[in-house]
mmCIF file of C-alpha atoms in Angstrom:
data_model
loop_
_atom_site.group_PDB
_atom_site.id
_atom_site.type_symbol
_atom_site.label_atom_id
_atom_site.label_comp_id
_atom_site.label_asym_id
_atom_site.label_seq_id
_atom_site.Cartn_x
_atom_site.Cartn_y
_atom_site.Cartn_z
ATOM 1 C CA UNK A 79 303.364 -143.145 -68.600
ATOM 2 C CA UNK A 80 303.009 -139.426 -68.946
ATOM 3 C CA UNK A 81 300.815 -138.236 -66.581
ATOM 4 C CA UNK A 82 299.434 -136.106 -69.281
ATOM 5 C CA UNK A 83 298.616 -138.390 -71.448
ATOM 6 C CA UNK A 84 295.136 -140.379 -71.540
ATOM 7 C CA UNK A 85 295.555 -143.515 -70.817
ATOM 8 C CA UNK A 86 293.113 -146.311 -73.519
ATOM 9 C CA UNK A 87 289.605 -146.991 -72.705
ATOM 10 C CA UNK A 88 287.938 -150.070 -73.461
ATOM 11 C CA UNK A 89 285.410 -149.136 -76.807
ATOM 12 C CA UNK A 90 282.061 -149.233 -76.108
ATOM 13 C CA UNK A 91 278.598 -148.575 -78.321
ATOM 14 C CA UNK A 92 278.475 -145.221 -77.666
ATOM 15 C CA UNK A 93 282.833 -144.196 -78.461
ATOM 16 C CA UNK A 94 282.135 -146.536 -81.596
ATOM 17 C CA UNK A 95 278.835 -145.278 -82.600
ATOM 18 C CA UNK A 96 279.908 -142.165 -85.217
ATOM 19 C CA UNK A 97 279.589 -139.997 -88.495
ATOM 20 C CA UNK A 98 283.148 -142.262 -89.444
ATOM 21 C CA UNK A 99 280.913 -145.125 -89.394
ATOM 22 C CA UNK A 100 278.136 -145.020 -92.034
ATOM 23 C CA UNK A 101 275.206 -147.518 -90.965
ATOM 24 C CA UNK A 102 274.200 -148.472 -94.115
ATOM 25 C CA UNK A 103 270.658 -147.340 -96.061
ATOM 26 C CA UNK A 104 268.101 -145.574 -94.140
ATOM 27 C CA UNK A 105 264.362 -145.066 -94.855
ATOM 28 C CA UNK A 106 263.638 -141.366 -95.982
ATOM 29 C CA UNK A 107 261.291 -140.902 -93.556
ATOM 30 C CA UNK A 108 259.605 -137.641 -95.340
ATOM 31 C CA UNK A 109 259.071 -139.384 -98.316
ATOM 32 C CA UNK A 110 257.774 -142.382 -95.832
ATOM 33 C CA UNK A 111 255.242 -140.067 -94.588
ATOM 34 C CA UNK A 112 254.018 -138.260 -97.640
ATOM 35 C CA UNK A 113 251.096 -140.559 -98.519
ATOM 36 C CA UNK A 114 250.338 -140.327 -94.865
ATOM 37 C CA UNK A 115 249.984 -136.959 -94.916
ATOM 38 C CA UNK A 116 247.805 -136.793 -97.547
ATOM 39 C CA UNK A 117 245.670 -138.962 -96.489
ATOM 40 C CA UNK A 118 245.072 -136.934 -92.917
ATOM 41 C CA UNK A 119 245.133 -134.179 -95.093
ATOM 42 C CA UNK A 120 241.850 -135.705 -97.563
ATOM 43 C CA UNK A 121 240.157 -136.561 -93.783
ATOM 44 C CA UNK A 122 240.576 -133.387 -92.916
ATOM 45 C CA UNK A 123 238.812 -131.403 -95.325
ATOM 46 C CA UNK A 124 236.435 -134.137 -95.701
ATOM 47 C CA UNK A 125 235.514 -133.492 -91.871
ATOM 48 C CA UNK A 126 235.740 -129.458 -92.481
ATOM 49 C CA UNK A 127 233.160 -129.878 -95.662
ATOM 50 C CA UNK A 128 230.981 -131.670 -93.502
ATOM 51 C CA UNK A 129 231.278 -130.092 -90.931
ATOM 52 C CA UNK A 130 229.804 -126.477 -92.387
ATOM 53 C CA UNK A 131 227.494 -128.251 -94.349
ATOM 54 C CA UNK A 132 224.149 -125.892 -94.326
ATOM 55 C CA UNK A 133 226.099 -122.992 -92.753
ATOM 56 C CA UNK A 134 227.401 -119.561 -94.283
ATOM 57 C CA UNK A 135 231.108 -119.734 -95.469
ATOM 58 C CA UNK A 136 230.821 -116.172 -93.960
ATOM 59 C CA UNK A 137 229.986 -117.503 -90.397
ATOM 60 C CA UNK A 138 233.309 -118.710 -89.908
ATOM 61 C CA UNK A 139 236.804 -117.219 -90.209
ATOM 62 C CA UNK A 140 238.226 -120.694 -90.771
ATOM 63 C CA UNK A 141 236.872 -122.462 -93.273
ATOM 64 C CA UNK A 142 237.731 -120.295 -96.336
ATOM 65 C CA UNK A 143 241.497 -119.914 -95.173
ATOM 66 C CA UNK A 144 241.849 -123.460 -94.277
ATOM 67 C CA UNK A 145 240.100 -124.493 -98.024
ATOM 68 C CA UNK A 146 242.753 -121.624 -99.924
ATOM 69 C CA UNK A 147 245.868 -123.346 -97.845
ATOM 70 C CA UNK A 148 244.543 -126.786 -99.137
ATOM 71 C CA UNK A 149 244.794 -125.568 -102.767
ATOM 72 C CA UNK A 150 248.222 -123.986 -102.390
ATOM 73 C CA UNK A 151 249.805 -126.443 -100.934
ATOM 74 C CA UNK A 152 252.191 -129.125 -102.845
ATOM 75 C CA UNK A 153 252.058 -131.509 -99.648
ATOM 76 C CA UNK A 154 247.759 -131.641 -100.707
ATOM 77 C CA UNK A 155 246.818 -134.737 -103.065
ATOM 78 C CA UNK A 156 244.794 -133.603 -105.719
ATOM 79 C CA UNK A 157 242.122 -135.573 -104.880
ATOM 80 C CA UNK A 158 241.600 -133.329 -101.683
ATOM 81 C CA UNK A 159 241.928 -130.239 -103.776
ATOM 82 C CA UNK A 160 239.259 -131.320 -106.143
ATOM 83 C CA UNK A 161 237.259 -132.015 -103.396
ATOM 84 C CA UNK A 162 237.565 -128.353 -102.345
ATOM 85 C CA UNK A 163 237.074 -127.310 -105.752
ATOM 86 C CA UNK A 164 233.834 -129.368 -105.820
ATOM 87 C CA UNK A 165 232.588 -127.908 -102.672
ATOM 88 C CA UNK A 166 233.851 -124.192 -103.627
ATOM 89 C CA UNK A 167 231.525 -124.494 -107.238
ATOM 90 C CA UNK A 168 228.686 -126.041 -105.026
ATOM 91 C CA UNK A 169 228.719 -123.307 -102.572
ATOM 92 C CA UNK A 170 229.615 -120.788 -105.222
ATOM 93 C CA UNK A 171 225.172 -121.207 -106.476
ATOM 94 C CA UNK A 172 224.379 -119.363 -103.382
ATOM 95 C CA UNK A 173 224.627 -115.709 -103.733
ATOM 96 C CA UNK A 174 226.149 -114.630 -99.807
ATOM 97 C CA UNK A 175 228.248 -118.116 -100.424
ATOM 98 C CA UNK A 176 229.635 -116.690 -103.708
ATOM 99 C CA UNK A 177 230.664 -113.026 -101.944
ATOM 100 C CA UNK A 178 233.044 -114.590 -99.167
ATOM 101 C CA UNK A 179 234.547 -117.081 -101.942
ATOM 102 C CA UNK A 180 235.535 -114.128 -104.058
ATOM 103 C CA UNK A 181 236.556 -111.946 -101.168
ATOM 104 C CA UNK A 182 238.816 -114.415 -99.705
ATOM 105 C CA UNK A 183 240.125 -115.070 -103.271
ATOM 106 C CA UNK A 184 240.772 -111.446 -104.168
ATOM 107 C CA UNK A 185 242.762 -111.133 -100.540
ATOM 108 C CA UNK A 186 246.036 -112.251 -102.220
ATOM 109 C CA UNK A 187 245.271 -110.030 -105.350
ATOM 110 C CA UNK A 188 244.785 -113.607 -107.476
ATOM 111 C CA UNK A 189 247.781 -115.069 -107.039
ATOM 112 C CA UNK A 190 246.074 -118.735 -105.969
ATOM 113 C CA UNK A 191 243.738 -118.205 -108.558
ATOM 114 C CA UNK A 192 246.639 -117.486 -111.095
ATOM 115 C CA UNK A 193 248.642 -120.876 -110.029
ATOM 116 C CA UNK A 194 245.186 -122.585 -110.007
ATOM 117 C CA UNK A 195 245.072 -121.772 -113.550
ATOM 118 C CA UNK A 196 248.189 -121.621 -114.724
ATOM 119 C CA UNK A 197 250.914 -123.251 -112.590
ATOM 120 C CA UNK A 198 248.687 -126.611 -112.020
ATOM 121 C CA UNK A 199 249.188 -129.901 -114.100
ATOM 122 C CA UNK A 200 246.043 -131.341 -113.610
ATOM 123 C CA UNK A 201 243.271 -130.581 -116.318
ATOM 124 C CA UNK A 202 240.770 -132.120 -113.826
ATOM 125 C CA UNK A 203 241.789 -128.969 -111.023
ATOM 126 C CA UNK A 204 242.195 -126.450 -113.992
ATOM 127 C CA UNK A 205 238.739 -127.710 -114.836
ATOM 128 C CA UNK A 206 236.974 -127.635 -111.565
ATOM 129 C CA UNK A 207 238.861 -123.962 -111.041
ATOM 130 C CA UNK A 208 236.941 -122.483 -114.097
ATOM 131 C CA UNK A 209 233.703 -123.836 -112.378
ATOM 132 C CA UNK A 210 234.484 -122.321 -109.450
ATOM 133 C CA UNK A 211 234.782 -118.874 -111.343
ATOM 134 C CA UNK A 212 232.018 -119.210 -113.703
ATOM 135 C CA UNK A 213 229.584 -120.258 -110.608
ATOM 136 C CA UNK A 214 230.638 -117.588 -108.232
ATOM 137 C CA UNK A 215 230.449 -114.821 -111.948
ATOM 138 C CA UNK A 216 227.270 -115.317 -112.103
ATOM 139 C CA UNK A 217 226.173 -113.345 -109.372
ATOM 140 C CA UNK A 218 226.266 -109.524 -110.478
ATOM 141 C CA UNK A 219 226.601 -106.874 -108.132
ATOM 142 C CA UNK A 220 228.971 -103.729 -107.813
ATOM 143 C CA UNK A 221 231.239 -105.212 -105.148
ATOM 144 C CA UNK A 222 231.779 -108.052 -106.705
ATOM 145 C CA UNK A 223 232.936 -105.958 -109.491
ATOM 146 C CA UNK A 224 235.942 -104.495 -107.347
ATOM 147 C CA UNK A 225 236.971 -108.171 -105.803
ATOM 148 C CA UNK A 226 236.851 -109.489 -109.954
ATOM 149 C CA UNK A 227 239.598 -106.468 -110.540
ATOM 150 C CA UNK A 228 241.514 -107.657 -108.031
ATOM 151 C CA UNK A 229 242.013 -111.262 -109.399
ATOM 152 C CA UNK A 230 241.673 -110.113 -112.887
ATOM 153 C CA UNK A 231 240.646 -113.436 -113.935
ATOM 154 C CA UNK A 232 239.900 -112.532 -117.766
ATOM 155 C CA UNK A 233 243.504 -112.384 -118.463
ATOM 156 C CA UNK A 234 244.181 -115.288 -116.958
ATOM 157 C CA UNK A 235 241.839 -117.459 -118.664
ATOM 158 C CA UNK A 236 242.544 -115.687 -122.137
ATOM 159 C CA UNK A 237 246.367 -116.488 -121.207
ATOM 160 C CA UNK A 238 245.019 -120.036 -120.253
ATOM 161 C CA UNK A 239 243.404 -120.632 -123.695
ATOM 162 C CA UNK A 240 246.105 -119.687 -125.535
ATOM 163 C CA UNK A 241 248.411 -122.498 -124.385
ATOM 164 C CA UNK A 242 249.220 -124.893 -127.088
ATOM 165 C CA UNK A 243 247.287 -128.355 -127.244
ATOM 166 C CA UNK A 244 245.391 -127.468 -124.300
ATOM 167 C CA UNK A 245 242.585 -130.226 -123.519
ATOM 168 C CA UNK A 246 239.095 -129.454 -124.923
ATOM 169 C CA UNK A 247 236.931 -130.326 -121.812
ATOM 170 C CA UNK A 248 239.451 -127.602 -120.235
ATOM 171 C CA UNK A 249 238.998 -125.027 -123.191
ATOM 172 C CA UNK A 250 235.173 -125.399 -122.596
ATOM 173 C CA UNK A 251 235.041 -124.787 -119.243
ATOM 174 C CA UNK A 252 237.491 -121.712 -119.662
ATOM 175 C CA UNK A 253 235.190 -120.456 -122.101
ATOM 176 C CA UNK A 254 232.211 -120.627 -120.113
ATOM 177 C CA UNK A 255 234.214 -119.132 -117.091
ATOM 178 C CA UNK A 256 234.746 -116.049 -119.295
ATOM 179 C CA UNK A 257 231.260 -116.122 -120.677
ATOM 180 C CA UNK A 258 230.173 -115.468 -116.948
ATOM 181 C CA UNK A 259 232.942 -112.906 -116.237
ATOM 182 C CA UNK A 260 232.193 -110.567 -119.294
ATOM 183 C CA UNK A 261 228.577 -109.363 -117.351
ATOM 184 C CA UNK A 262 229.975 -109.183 -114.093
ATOM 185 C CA UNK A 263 233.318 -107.462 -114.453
ATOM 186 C CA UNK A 264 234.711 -103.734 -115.258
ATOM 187 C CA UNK A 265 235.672 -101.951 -118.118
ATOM 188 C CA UNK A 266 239.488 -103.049 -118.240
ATOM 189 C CA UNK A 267 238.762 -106.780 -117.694
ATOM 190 C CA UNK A 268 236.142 -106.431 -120.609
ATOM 191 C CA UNK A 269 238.945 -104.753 -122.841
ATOM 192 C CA UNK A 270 240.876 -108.027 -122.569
ATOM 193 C CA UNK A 271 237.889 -110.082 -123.706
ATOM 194 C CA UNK A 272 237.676 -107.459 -126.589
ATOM 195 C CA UNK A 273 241.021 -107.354 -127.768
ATOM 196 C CA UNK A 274 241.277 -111.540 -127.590
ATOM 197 C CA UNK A 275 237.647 -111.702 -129.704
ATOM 198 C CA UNK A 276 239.236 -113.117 -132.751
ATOM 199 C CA UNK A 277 241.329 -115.145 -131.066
ATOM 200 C CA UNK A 278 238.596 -116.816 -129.300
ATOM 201 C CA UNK A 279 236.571 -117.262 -132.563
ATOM 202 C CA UNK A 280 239.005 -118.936 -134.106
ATOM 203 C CA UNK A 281 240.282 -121.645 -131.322
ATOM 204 C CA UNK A 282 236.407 -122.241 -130.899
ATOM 205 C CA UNK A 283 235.673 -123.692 -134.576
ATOM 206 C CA UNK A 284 236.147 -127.116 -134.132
ATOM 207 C CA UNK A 285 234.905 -127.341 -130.205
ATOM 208 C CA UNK A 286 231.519 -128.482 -129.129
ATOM 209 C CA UNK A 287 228.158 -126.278 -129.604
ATOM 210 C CA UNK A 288 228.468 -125.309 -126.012
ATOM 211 C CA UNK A 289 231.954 -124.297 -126.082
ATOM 212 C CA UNK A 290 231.197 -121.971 -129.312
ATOM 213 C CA UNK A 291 227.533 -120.652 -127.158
ATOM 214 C CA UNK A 292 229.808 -119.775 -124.485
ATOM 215 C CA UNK A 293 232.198 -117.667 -127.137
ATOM 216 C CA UNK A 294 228.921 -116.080 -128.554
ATOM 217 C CA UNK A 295 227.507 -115.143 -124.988
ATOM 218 C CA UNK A 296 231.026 -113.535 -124.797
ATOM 219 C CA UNK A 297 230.590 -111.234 -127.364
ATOM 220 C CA UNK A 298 226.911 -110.586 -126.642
ATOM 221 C CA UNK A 299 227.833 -108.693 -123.364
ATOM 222 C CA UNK A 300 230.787 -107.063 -125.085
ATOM 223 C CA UNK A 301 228.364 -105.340 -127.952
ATOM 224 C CA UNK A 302 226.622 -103.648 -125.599
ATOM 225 C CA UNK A 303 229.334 -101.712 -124.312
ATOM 226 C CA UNK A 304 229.676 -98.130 -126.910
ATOM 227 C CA UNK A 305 233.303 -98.568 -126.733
ATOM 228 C CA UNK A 306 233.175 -102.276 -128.528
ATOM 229 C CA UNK A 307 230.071 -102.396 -130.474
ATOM 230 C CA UNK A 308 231.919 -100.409 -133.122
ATOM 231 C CA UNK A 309 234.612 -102.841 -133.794
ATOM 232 C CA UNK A 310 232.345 -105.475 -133.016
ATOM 233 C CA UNK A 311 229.904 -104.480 -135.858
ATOM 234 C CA UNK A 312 232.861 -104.562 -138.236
ATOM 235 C CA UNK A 313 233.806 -107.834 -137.284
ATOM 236 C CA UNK A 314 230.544 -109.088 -138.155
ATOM 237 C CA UNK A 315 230.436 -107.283 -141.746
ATOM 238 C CA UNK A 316 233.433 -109.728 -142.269
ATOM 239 C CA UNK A 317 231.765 -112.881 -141.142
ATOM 240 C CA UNK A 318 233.629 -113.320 -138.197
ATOM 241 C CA UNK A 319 230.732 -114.091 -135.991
ATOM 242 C CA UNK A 320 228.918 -116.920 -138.629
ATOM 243 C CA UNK A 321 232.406 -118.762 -137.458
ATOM 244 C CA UNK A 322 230.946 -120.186 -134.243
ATOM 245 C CA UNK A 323 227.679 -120.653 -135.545
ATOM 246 C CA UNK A 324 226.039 -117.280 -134.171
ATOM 247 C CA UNK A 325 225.083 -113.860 -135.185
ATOM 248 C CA UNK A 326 224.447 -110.034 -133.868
ATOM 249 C CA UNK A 327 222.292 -107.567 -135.529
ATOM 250 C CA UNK A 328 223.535 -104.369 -135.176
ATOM 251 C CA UNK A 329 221.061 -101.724 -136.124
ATOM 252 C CA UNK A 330 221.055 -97.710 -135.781
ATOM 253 C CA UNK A 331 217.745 -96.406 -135.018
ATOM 254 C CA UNK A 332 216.888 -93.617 -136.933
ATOM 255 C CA UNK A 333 216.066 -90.612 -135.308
ATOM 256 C CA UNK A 334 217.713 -91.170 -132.286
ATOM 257 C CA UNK A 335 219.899 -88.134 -130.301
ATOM 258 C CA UNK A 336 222.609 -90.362 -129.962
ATOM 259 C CA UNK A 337 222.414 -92.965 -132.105
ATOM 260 C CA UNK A 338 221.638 -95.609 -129.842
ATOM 261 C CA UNK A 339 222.442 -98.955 -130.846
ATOM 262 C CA UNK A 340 219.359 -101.736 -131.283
ATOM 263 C CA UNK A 341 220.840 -105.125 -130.570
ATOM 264 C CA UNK A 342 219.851 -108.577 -131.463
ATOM 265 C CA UNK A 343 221.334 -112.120 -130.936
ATOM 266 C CA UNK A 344 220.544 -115.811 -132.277
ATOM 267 C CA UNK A 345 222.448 -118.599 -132.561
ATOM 268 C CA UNK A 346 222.152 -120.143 -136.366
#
């Protein structure tokens, strides 16, 4: 024999064991350990939740960005989500609570608030997002203002009511999300409301009394800004506002310097 050449082995496990030789089906192991996941992952916030339970979001760094990577996550079940969501509109009441949940939300300019709204299939997270917002709106205050223009959330929800054979539970709470917006956001997030006025009249026609309150509480806070009341008034002259079932008075007091608007509101 050659000395060169390598004389045979005997095959073993190991020489035989090879990409050439396909072992058959396999488990997918990452789909194996999806539901797993979730599951830690539902403990886990579970155990976070209760864990802050009577304390300031604001007197810990890690609870806020642990709750935001829950929500943006595709690897979360929704049932974990919505139990951030839950906790989020719960904690949202409290005035300091409120400030650190819109601060931490305006830190990515409102891009998990935008796939919140928009980008997720579940009415029931869409739902409890709106909540979230309306809760957290309805504490006024000059810095809040600035975080709201961050997120601009207006044009997302007027974007979010526009979608076609959108769920009416889900139009309601939008509605009363934007209700809560238009008296604690700026000028340009108010223009939005403005400009989508008629819009929201009309998809509110058919929807509960509530929904159509929320659309009327809308355009309460708009009339008292000079720069809508005008078109406002008109819109009124053509019956626009009798639609959902309310009504402004617009009035000019006579005498005035600068014609200062009176304003009244009922619901008929």
């Amino acid at each position: 024999m050659n000395a060169l050449q390598r004389s045979s082995t005997i095959p073993s496990v190991h020489s035989w064991w090879s990409d050439s030789n396909w072992p058959g089906a396999t488990m997918n192991l990452q789909a194996a350990t999806k539901p797993l996941m979730r599951y830690l992952y539902f403990r886990q916030a579970k155990s976070i939740i209760r864990g802050c339970s009577g304390i300031p979001l604001a007197a810990s760094s890690d609870v806020m960005p642990a709750f935001k990577g829950y929500l943006g996550s595709k690897y979360v079940s929704e049932a974990t989500k919505l139990e951030v969501l839950r906790e989020l509109a719960r904690r949202g009441e409290d005035a300091n609570d409120a400030h650190t949940i819109i601060k931490a939300l305006a830190a990515d300019e409102g891009m998990l608030v935008a796939s919140m709204l928009l980008l997720t299939t579940p009415n029931m997270l869409r739902t409890w997002t709106c909540e979230v917002i309306a809760r957290v709106a309805a504490h006024e205050s000059p810095s809040a203002r600035s975080l709201w223009a961050e997120i601009q959330p207006c044009g997302l929800l007027v974007e979010l009511l526009r979608e076609p054979n959108l769920d009416s539970g889900l139009k309601q709470a939008a509605l009363s999300a934007l209700a809560a917006l238009t008296s604690s956001v700026d000028d340009d997030e108010l223009q939005i409301c403005y400009d989508a006025a008629e819009d929201l009249i009309d998809l509110v026609q058919l929807l509960t009394p509530e929904a159509q309150g929320s659309v009327c509480a809308i355009l309460a806070n708009l009339v008292v800004k000079d720069e809508f009341s005008a078109g406002l008034e008109k819109m009124e002259k053509n019956g626009g506002f009798t639609k959902v079932g309310c009504h402004c008075f617009i009035r000019r007091i006579p005498g005035m310097e600068q014609d200062e608007l009176k304003i009244g509101w009922s619901r008929c």
